[in-house]
Amino acid sequence: MAELANCTRCDTLYVKTMRDICQGCYQEEEAAFKVVYRFLMDQKNREASMAEIVEVTGIDEALIIKFLKEGRLQASQFPNLAYACEQCGTSIVSGRICSHCTAQLKQALNEHEALQTKSQSKHKSDKDKTNTYYFFK
Ligand SMILES: [Zn+2]
Ligand SMILES: [Zn+2]
């Protein structure tokens, strides 16, 4: 049985695929991608800003950012094509969050892990104590 889902763009019910959008929207996005891509491939447009691209191509900024996050457009190749970090809003050119937030996230994760290990070993020593207690009783 084919699984049905609602398209995240237009809400149409469609047969679920690898994509979270329906075939119609997919084709629209592909067409939009080609427009943006062709625009950026033009040497003189390499340094266009997001606002300029939106204005000239008529493509939604959100869609262009989606292409960037998917890595289909490499913002690192286009100096002015930065977008906001999902955590702090800093301008970034690749991934979903900036390097600062990535580092913070990693640190938080490490701390969380360290804390877990600590509580585990604490638990263990408590148990040891109990055992000793019983042993001497
Ligand atoms: Zn759709
Ligand atoms: Zn950030």
PDB file of C-alpha atoms and ligand atoms in Angstrom:
ATOM      1  CA  MET A   1       0.000   0.000   0.000  1.00  0.00           C
ATOM      2  CA  ALA A   2       1.235   3.401  -0.887  1.00  0.00           C
ATOM      3  CA  GLU A   3       1.559   5.755   2.033  1.00  0.00           C
ATOM      4  CA  LEU A   4      -0.200   9.081   1.731  1.00  0.00           C
ATOM      5  CA  ALA A   5       1.064  12.335   3.143  1.00  0.00           C
ATOM      6  CA  ASN A   6       0.274  16.004   2.986  1.00  0.00           C
ATOM      7  CA  CYS A   7       2.655  18.080   0.935  1.00  0.00           C
ATOM      8  CA  THR A   8       4.552  20.440   3.239  1.00  0.00           C
ATOM      9  CA  ARG A   9       4.290  23.186   0.642  1.00  0.00           C
ATOM     10  CA  CYS A  10       0.766  23.116  -0.736  1.00  0.00           C
ATOM     11  CA  ASP A  11      -0.938  20.645   1.629  1.00  0.00           C
ATOM     12  CA  THR A  12      -2.120  18.447  -1.228  1.00  0.00           C
ATOM     13  CA  LEU A  13      -2.489  14.772  -0.375  1.00  0.00           C
ATOM     14  CA  TYR A  14       0.094  12.820  -2.316  1.00  0.00           C
ATOM     15  CA  VAL A  15       1.716   9.397  -2.399  1.00  0.00           C
ATOM     16  CA  LYS A  16       4.666   9.639  -0.081  1.00  0.00           C
ATOM     17  CA  THR A  17       8.129   9.397  -1.580  1.00  0.00           C
ATOM     18  CA  MET A  18      11.586  10.295  -0.351  1.00  0.00           C
ATOM     19  CA  ARG A  19      10.496  13.907  -0.613  1.00  0.00           C
ATOM     20  CA  ASP A  20       8.271  15.805   1.781  1.00  0.00           C
ATOM     21  CA  ILE A  21       6.576  17.630  -1.064  1.00  0.00           C
ATOM     22  CA  CYS A  22       4.241  16.501  -3.836  1.00  0.00           C
ATOM     23  CA  GLN A  23       5.264  15.927  -7.421  1.00  0.00           C
ATOM     24  CA  GLY A  24       3.828  19.271  -8.551  1.00  0.00           C
ATOM     25  CA  CYS A  25       5.727  21.220  -5.921  1.00  0.00           C
ATOM     26  CA  TYR A  26       8.845  19.197  -6.617  1.00  0.00           C
ATOM     27  CA  GLN A  27       8.715  20.208 -10.254  1.00  0.00           C
ATOM     28  CA  GLU A  28       8.139  23.805  -9.236  1.00  0.00           C
ATOM     29  CA  GLU A  29      11.136  23.695  -6.929  1.00  0.00           C
ATOM     30  CA  GLU A  30      13.286  22.089  -9.588  1.00  0.00           C
ATOM     31  CA  ALA A  31      12.334  24.842 -12.002  1.00  0.00           C
ATOM     32  CA  ALA A  32      13.057  27.461  -9.343  1.00  0.00           C
ATOM     33  CA  PHE A  33      16.395  25.856  -8.624  1.00  0.00           C
ATOM     34  CA  LYS A  34      17.367  26.025 -12.278  1.00  0.00           C
ATOM     35  CA  VAL A  35      16.470  29.700 -12.419  1.00  0.00           C
ATOM     36  CA  VAL A  36      18.543  30.530  -9.344  1.00  0.00           C
ATOM     37  CA  TYR A  37      21.379  28.284 -10.412  1.00  0.00           C
ATOM     38  CA  ARG A  38      21.547  29.760 -13.894  1.00  0.00           C
ATOM     39  CA  PHE A  39      21.506  33.236 -12.425  1.00  0.00           C
ATOM     40  CA  LEU A  40      24.357  32.475 -10.051  1.00  0.00           C
ATOM     41  CA  MET A  41      26.423  30.687 -12.664  1.00  0.00           C
ATOM     42  CA  ASP A  42      26.708  33.968 -14.511  1.00  0.00           C
ATOM     43  CA  GLN A  43      30.086  35.368 -13.519  1.00  0.00           C
ATOM     44  CA  LYS A  44      28.736  38.852 -12.979  1.00  0.00           C
ATOM     45  CA  ASN A  45      26.097  37.557 -10.543  1.00  0.00           C
ATOM     46  CA  ARG A  46      28.480  35.629  -8.315  1.00  0.00           C
ATOM     47  CA  GLU A  47      28.504  38.359  -5.732  1.00  0.00           C
ATOM     48  CA  ALA A  48      24.786  39.013  -5.754  1.00  0.00           C
ATOM     49  CA  SER A  49      23.162  39.280  -2.354  1.00  0.00           C
ATOM     50  CA  MET A  50      20.134  37.262  -1.302  1.00  0.00           C
ATOM     51  CA  ALA A  51      17.878  40.294  -1.794  1.00  0.00           C
ATOM     52  CA  GLU A  52      19.187  40.803  -5.338  1.00  0.00           C
ATOM     53  CA  ILE A  53      18.654  37.175  -6.255  1.00  0.00           C
ATOM     54  CA  VAL A  54      15.105  37.230  -4.893  1.00  0.00           C
ATOM     55  CA  GLU A  55      14.409  40.410  -6.802  1.00  0.00           C
ATOM     56  CA  VAL A  56      15.843  39.280 -10.121  1.00  0.00           C
ATOM     57  CA  THR A  57      14.715  35.654 -10.132  1.00  0.00           C
ATOM     58  CA  GLY A  58      11.424  36.133  -8.284  1.00  0.00           C
ATOM     59  CA  ILE A  59      12.159  32.997  -6.248  1.00  0.00           C
ATOM     60  CA  ASP A  60      11.249  32.939  -2.556  1.00  0.00           C
ATOM     61  CA  GLU A  61      14.134  33.557  -0.191  1.00  0.00           C
ATOM     62  CA  ALA A  62      12.942  30.585   1.901  1.00  0.00           C
ATOM     63  CA  LEU A  63      13.307  28.333  -1.114  1.00  0.00           C
ATOM     64  CA  ILE A  64      16.781  29.615  -1.915  1.00  0.00           C
ATOM     65  CA  ILE A  65      17.779  29.016   1.706  1.00  0.00           C
ATOM     66  CA  LYS A  66      16.387  25.506   1.409  1.00  0.00           C
ATOM     67  CA  PHE A  67      18.658  24.884  -1.581  1.00  0.00           C
ATOM     68  CA  LEU A  68      21.585  26.229   0.425  1.00  0.00           C
ATOM     69  CA  LYS A  69      20.843  24.015   3.412  1.00  0.00           C
ATOM     70  CA  GLU A  70      20.475  21.014   1.157  1.00  0.00           C
ATOM     71  CA  GLY A  71      23.885  21.863  -0.234  1.00  0.00           C
ATOM     72  CA  ARG A  72      22.565  22.197  -3.775  1.00  0.00           C
ATOM     73  CA  LEU A  73      23.746  25.773  -3.826  1.00  0.00           C
ATOM     74  CA  GLN A  74      27.101  26.315  -2.214  1.00  0.00           C
ATOM     75  CA  ALA A  75      26.958  29.611  -0.395  1.00  0.00           C
ATOM     76  CA  SER A  76      30.698  29.381   0.150  1.00  0.00           C
ATOM     77  CA  GLN A  77      31.108  29.981  -3.591  1.00  0.00           C
ATOM     78  CA  PHE A  78      28.996  33.099  -3.442  1.00  0.00           C
ATOM     79  CA  PRO A  79      30.437  35.578  -0.957  1.00  0.00           C
ATOM     80  CA  ASN A  80      27.210  37.469  -0.354  1.00  0.00           C
ATOM     81  CA  LEU A  81      24.872  34.537  -0.157  1.00  0.00           C
ATOM     82  CA  ALA A  82      24.779  34.066   3.580  1.00  0.00           C
ATOM     83  CA  TYR A  83      21.722  33.087   5.568  1.00  0.00           C
ATOM     84  CA  ALA A  84      20.805  33.001   9.230  1.00  0.00           C
ATOM     85  CA  CYS A  85      22.008  30.397  11.707  1.00  0.00           C
ATOM     86  CA  GLU A  86      18.980  28.512  13.045  1.00  0.00           C
ATOM     87  CA  GLN A  87      20.165  29.040  16.614  1.00  0.00           C
ATOM     88  CA  CYS A  88      21.479  32.581  16.869  1.00  0.00           C
ATOM     89  CA  GLY A  89      20.764  34.256  13.532  1.00  0.00           C
ATOM     90  CA  THR A  90      24.411  34.854  12.647  1.00  0.00           C
ATOM     91  CA  SER A  91      25.111  34.841   8.914  1.00  0.00           C
ATOM     92  CA  ILE A  92      26.406  31.499   7.761  1.00  0.00           C
ATOM     93  CA  VAL A  93      27.256  29.995   4.376  1.00  0.00           C
ATOM     94  CA  SER A  94      26.908  26.270   5.014  1.00  0.00           C
ATOM     95  CA  GLY A  95      24.980  23.840   7.188  1.00  0.00           C
ATOM     96  CA  ARG A  96      22.089  24.772   9.451  1.00  0.00           C
ATOM     97  CA  ILE A  97      23.881  26.463  12.336  1.00  0.00           C
ATOM     98  CA  CYS A  98      27.065  28.540  12.695  1.00  0.00           C
ATOM     99  CA  SER A  99      30.391  27.146  13.913  1.00  0.00           C
ATOM    100  CA  HIS A 100      29.924  28.882  17.260  1.00  0.00           C
ATOM    101  CA  CYS A 101      26.580  27.161  17.845  1.00  0.00           C
ATOM    102  CA  THR A 102      27.997  23.863  16.590  1.00  0.00           C
ATOM    103  CA  ALA A 103      30.773  24.120  19.177  1.00  0.00           C
ATOM    104  CA  GLN A 104      28.280  25.008  21.906  1.00  0.00           C
ATOM    105  CA  LEU A 105      26.049  22.130  20.942  1.00  0.00           C
ATOM    106  CA  LYS A 106      28.992  19.731  21.045  1.00  0.00           C
ATOM    107  CA  GLN A 107      30.033  21.044  24.442  1.00  0.00           C
ATOM    108  CA  ALA A 108      26.529  20.667  25.816  1.00  0.00           C
ATOM    109  CA  LEU A 109      26.459  17.121  24.527  1.00  0.00           C
ATOM    110  CA  ASN A 110      29.818  16.324  26.096  1.00  0.00           C
ATOM    111  CA  GLU A 111      28.717  17.800  29.404  1.00  0.00           C
ATOM    112  CA  HIS A 112      25.552  15.783  29.276  1.00  0.00           C
ATOM    113  CA  GLU A 113      27.529  12.613  28.655  1.00  0.00           C
ATOM    114  CA  ALA A 114      30.020  13.419  31.411  1.00  0.00           C
ATOM    115  CA  LEU A 115      27.133  14.007  33.785  1.00  0.00           C
ATOM    116  CA  GLN A 116      25.600  10.675  32.902  1.00  0.00           C
ATOM    117  CA  THR A 117      28.862   8.820  33.441  1.00  0.00           C
ATOM    118  CA  LYS A 118      29.268  10.607  36.765  1.00  0.00           C
ATOM    119  CA  SER A 119      25.825   9.713  38.022  1.00  0.00           C
ATOM    120  CA  GLN A 120      26.383   6.133  36.930  1.00  0.00           C
ATOM    121  CA  SER A 121      29.646   5.830  38.857  1.00  0.00           C
ATOM    122  CA  LYS A 122      28.066   7.561  41.848  1.00  0.00           C
ATOM    123  CA  HIS A 123      25.287   5.059  41.762  1.00  0.00           C
ATOM    124  CA  LYS A 124      27.838   2.276  41.645  1.00  0.00           C
ATOM    125  CA  SER A 125      29.785   3.526  44.641  1.00  0.00           C
ATOM    126  CA  ASP A 126      26.551   3.854  46.600  1.00  0.00           C
ATOM    127  CA  LYS A 127      25.876   0.237  45.868  1.00  0.00           C
ATOM    128  CA  ASP A 128      29.387  -0.718  46.929  1.00  0.00           C
ATOM    129  CA  LYS A 129      28.858   1.052  50.216  1.00  0.00           C
ATOM    130  CA  THR A 130      25.644  -0.826  50.795  1.00  0.00           C
ATOM    131  CA  ASN A 131      27.376  -4.081  50.053  1.00  0.00           C
ATOM    132  CA  THR A 132      30.162  -3.258  52.470  1.00  0.00           C
ATOM    133  CA  TYR A 133      27.624  -2.335  55.079  1.00  0.00           C
ATOM    134  CA  TYR A 134      25.876  -5.621  54.747  1.00  0.00           C
ATOM    135  CA  PHE A 135      29.157  -7.440  54.656  1.00  0.00           C
ATOM    136  CA  PHE A 136      30.183  -6.077  58.018  1.00  0.00           C
ATOM    137  CA  LYS A 137      26.802  -6.531  59.601  1.00  0.00           C
TER     138      LYS A 137
HETATM  139 ZN    ZN B   1       2.687  20.352  -3.093  1.00  0.00          ZN
HETATM  140 ZN    ZN B   2      24.696  30.377  15.569  1.00  0.00          ZN
END
